[in-house]
Coordinates of C-alpha atoms in Angstrom, one line a residue:
M1415 CA 29.1 5.4 -2.9
A1416 CA 25.8 4.2 -5.0
T1417 CA 24.0 1.7 -3.2
M1418 CA 21.0 -0.3 -4.5
I1419 CA 17.8 0.4 -2.7
V1420 CA 15.4 -2.0 -4.2
Y1421 CA 11.7 -1.0 -4.4
P1422 CA 9.3 -3.7 -3.1
E1423 CA 6.9 -5.6 -5.7
T1424 CA 3.5 -4.3 -5.5
G1425 CA 1.1 -7.4 -4.8
Q1426 CA -2.6 -8.0 -5.7
F1427 CA -5.7 -7.2 -3.7
R1428 CA -5.6 -10.8 -2.4
Q1429 CA -2.0 -10.3 -0.9
A1430 CA -3.0 -7.2 0.9
I1431 CA -6.1 -9.3 2.5
T1432 CA -3.4 -12.1 3.5
D1433 CA -1.1 -9.8 4.9
V1434 CA -3.6 -7.9 6.8
T1435 CA -5.2 -11.1 8.1
R1436 CA -1.8 -12.4 9.0
N1437 CA -0.9 -9.4 10.9
A1438 CA -4.1 -9.2 13.0
C1439 CA -4.5 -10.3 16.7
H1440 CA -6.4 -13.4 17.2
N1441 CA -10.1 -13.0 18.3
K1442 CA -10.2 -9.4 17.2
Q1443 CA -11.9 -7.5 14.3
L1444 CA -9.7 -6.7 11.1
P1445 CA -9.2 -3.4 10.6
V1446 CA -10.9 -0.5 8.5
F1447 CA -8.3 1.1 6.2
S1448 CA -8.7 4.0 3.9
F1449 CA -6.6 3.8 0.8
I1450 CA -5.5 6.4 -1.5
G1451 CA -5.3 5.3 -5.3
T1452 CA -3.1 6.7 -7.7
V1453 CA -2.8 6.1 -11.5
K1454 CA -0.4 3.4 -12.5
L1455 CA 1.9 4.1 -15.2
H1456 CA 3.1 1.7 -17.8
G1457 CA 7.0 2.4 -18.1
T1458 CA 10.0 1.3 -16.2
N1459 CA 10.6 1.5 -12.5
A1460 CA 13.4 4.3 -11.7
A1461 CA 14.9 6.3 -8.8
I1462 CA 17.3 8.9 -7.8
G1463 CA 19.2 8.4 -4.8
Y1464 CA 21.1 11.0 -2.8
R1465 CA 23.5 11.1 0.3
Q1466 CA 25.2 14.0 1.6
G1467 CA 28.8 14.0 0.8
S1468 CA 28.3 11.1 -1.9
G1469 CA 26.6 12.5 -4.4
H1470 CA 23.7 11.1 -6.1
W1471 CA 23.0 8.0 -8.1
C1472 CA 20.4 6.4 -10.4
Q1473 CA 18.9 3.1 -10.5
S1474 CA 16.7 0.7 -12.2
R1475 CA 14.3 -1.7 -10.4
N1476 CA 17.2 -4.2 -10.6
R1477 CA 20.7 -2.1 -10.6
V1478 CA 22.7 0.9 -10.2
I1479 CA 22.8 2.5 -13.9
T1480 CA 25.0 5.2 -15.3
P1481 CA 24.6 6.8 -18.7
G1482 CA 27.1 4.2 -20.0
E1483 CA 25.2 1.5 -18.6
D1484 CA 21.7 2.8 -18.8
N1485 CA 18.2 1.4 -18.7
T1486 CA 15.9 2.8 -21.5
G1487 CA 17.9 6.4 -21.3
F1488 CA 17.0 7.2 -17.6
A1489 CA 20.4 7.9 -16.4
Q1490 CA 21.4 9.6 -19.4
S1491 CA 18.4 12.0 -19.2
I1492 CA 18.4 12.5 -15.3
D1493 CA 21.9 12.7 -14.3
P1494 CA 22.9 15.9 -15.6
L1495 CA 20.0 17.3 -13.7
A1496 CA 19.8 15.4 -10.5
D1497 CA 21.7 17.8 -8.2
E1498 CA 19.9 20.8 -9.5
F1499 CA 16.6 19.2 -9.0
F1500 CA 17.3 18.0 -5.6
T1501 CA 18.9 21.3 -4.3
V1502 CA 16.3 23.4 -5.8
H1503 CA 13.0 21.4 -6.2
V1504 CA 13.4 18.9 -3.2
L1505 CA 15.2 20.1 -0.3
P1506 CA 13.6 23.6 0.0
H1507 CA 10.0 21.8 -0.2
C1508 CA 10.2 18.9 2.4
S1509 CA 11.7 19.6 5.6
T1510 CA 11.7 15.7 6.4
I1511 CA 14.0 15.2 3.6
R1512 CA 16.2 17.9 4.5
E1513 CA 16.6 16.9 7.8
H1514 CA 17.5 13.2 7.0
Y1515 CA 19.9 14.5 4.1
D1516 CA 21.7 16.6 6.8
R1517 CA 22.1 13.7 8.9
G1518 CA 23.7 11.8 6.4
D1519 CA 20.6 9.1 5.5
R1520 CA 20.0 8.1 2.1
I1521 CA 17.2 9.5 0.3
V1522 CA 15.5 7.6 -2.8
I1523 CA 12.9 9.1 -5.0
F1524 CA 11.3 6.4 -6.8
G1525 CA 9.1 7.0 -9.9
E1526 CA 8.0 5.7 -13.5
W1527 CA 10.1 6.5 -16.5
C1528 CA 7.6 6.5 -19.1
G1529 CA 6.4 8.0 -22.2
G1530 CA 8.3 7.6 -25.5
D1531 CA 8.8 4.2 -26.8
I1532 CA 9.3 2.7 -23.3
Q1533 CA 6.0 0.7 -23.3
E1534 CA 3.2 0.3 -26.1
N1535 CA -0.5 0.3 -26.5
V1536 CA -1.2 2.8 -23.8
A1537 CA -2.3 6.6 -23.8
I1538 CA 1.1 7.9 -22.6
C1539 CA 3.0 6.1 -25.5
G1540 CA 4.7 8.6 -27.7
L1541 CA 4.9 11.5 -25.2
K1542 CA 8.1 13.1 -24.1
T1543 CA 9.7 10.8 -21.9
M1544 CA 9.1 11.9 -18.3
F1545 CA 9.8 10.7 -14.6
V1546 CA 6.8 10.7 -12.6
I1547 CA 7.6 10.5 -8.8
F1548 CA 5.5 8.1 -6.8
K1549 CA 7.4 7.3 -3.6
V1550 CA 10.1 8.6 -1.5
K1551 CA 12.0 6.4 0.9
I1552 CA 14.7 7.4 3.6
V1553 CA 17.1 5.0 4.7
N1554 CA 18.7 5.7 8.1
Q1555 CA 22.3 5.1 8.2
L1556 CA 23.1 5.2 11.8
P1557 CA 24.9 2.1 12.9
K1558 CA 23.0 -0.8 14.4
A1559 CA 23.4 -0.9 18.1
K1560 CA 21.7 -3.0 20.9
A1561 CA 18.5 -1.8 22.1
S1562 CA 18.3 -0.3 25.6
V1563 CA 15.4 0.2 28.1
H1564 CA 16.3 4.0 27.3
D1565 CA 16.3 4.0 23.9
P1566 CA 14.4 1.1 22.4
E1567 CA 14.7 2.5 19.0
Q1568 CA 18.5 1.9 18.7
K1569 CA 18.0 -1.9 17.7
Y1570 CA 17.9 -1.4 13.9
P1571 CA 18.3 1.4 11.5
R1572 CA 14.9 2.9 10.5
T1573 CA 13.8 2.9 7.0
F1574 CA 10.6 4.7 6.3
W1575 CA 8.3 6.1 3.5
V1576 CA 8.0 9.8 3.7
D1577 CA 4.1 10.8 3.8
P1578 CA 3.1 12.3 0.2
T1579 CA 1.7 15.5 2.0
E1580 CA 5.0 16.3 2.4
W1581 CA 6.4 15.9 -1.4
A1582 CA 3.1 16.2 -3.3
D1583 CA 4.4 19.7 -4.7
V1584 CA 8.0 18.3 -5.6
K1585 CA 8.1 18.5 -9.5
W1586 CA 10.2 20.3 -12.2
H1587 CA 8.1 20.4 -15.6
E1588 CA 10.3 22.0 -17.6
R1589 CA 12.6 19.1 -17.1
A1590 CA 10.0 16.5 -17.7
I1591 CA 9.9 15.5 -13.9
Y1592 CA 6.3 15.2 -12.8
N1593 CA 4.4 14.0 -9.8
I1594 CA 1.6 11.3 -9.5
Y1595 CA -0.4 13.5 -7.1
E1596 CA -0.8 16.2 -9.9
F1597 CA -3.1 13.7 -11.5
P1598 CA -6.5 12.3 -10.2
I1599 CA -6.2 10.1 -7.2
Y1600 CA -9.1 8.0 -5.9
T1601 CA -10.2 6.8 -2.3
I1602 CA -11.9 4.0 -0.8
E1603 CA -12.4 2.4 2.5
I1604 CA -11.8 -1.2 2.8
N1605 CA -13.2 -3.3 5.6
F1606 CA -11.0 -6.0 5.9
N1607 CA -13.7 -8.1 7.8
Q1608 CA -15.7 -8.1 4.6
P1609 CA -13.2 -7.3 1.7
E1610 CA -15.0 -8.9 -1.1
C1611 CA -17.6 -5.9 -0.6
S1612 CA -14.8 -3.5 -1.9
Q1613 CA -14.2 -5.6 -5.4
N1614 CA -16.8 -4.1 -7.3
T1615 CA -15.6 -0.6 -6.6
L1616 CA -12.2 -1.3 -7.3
T1617 CA -12.8 -3.0 -10.6
A1618 CA -15.2 0.2 -11.6
I1619 CA -12.4 2.4 -10.9
T1620 CA -9.7 0.3 -12.8
E1621 CA -12.0 0.0 -15.7
Q1622 CA -12.4 3.5 -16.0
V1623 CA -8.6 4.1 -15.8
E1624 CA -8.5 1.4 -18.4
R1625 CA -10.5 3.0 -20.8
Q1626 CA -9.0 6.4 -20.6
C1627 CA -5.7 7.1 -19.0
P1628 CA -6.0 10.0 -16.6
V1629 CA -2.4 11.2 -17.1
G1630 CA -2.5 10.6 -20.9
A1631 CA -5.8 12.8 -20.9
H1632 CA -3.8 15.5 -18.9
F1633 CA -1.7 15.8 -22.0
Q1634 CA -4.5 15.5 -24.4
R1635 CA -3.8 11.9 -25.3
I1636 CA -6.7 9.5 -25.8
G1637 CA -5.9 5.8 -25.0
L1638 CA -5.7 3.1 -22.6
G1639 CA -4.4 3.2 -19.0
E1640 CA -2.9 0.5 -16.8
G1641 CA -4.6 0.4 -13.6
V1642 CA -4.4 1.8 -10.0
V1643 CA -2.1 1.5 -7.1
W1644 CA -3.8 1.5 -3.8
T1645 CA -1.8 2.5 -0.4
E1646 CA -2.6 3.0 3.1
W1647 CA -0.8 5.8 4.9
A1648 CA -2.4 6.4 8.1
E1649 CA -1.6 3.3 9.8
T1650 CA 0.9 1.4 7.9
T1651 CA 2.9 4.4 6.7
G1652 CA 2.6 3.4 3.1
N1653 CA 3.8 0.1 3.7
L1654 CA 0.3 -1.8 2.8
T1655 CA -0.2 -1.5 -0.9
F1656 CA -1.8 -3.4 -3.8
K1657 CA -2.4 -2.8 -7.5
V1658 CA -5.5 -3.5 -9.4
K1659 CA -4.6 -3.7 -13.5
G1660 CA -6.9 -3.7 -16.2

């Protein structure tokens, strides 16, 4: 059965500062985190979900979609390819995804459905419509159970983002499926005791992307980019993220 797995909203830098401060222990220094920045594409949020024995489903940001009840043509384009994509281009390349799929967990591959006439006034407008993967989530389907001294992890089902080093090679160019890590990435170290010291660097990178979209440049298109999404993986396993837009 298709089950909608919502992609969380990506907040601004100030929200990340608030979240880190709120979660910090009292009377302790705030952390210094290393972030990876990926190009923010101007399209529409989309995803393909899989569960063994249940097949696949497509979804937009807000609902499960089908070729008959679609969102900008995503399901119509992806639905016929989804099973082959997963079997040939995903499972053989990511052991974590394969392990959890075999256990019956849900696998959700999130990305941006972009290009074509989905959005206007950006470099990728007018390119062939494409699906660019930017995050993969696993939703553990084991039933809830009371935590015990011997197995405290039983308390809740485990939902987590798969580290991008495991799926950065997942793509299928012949079918216009790309991976955000194929394109330029950025890095920054942010000291949350002095987050304002990172603002100029964040702004400079954003302005660079805005002047010329790196994904557009990859396809020989000159034009505007939208911004950068920054994610911390080492300590927060992909849960601390923010965007900086032009």
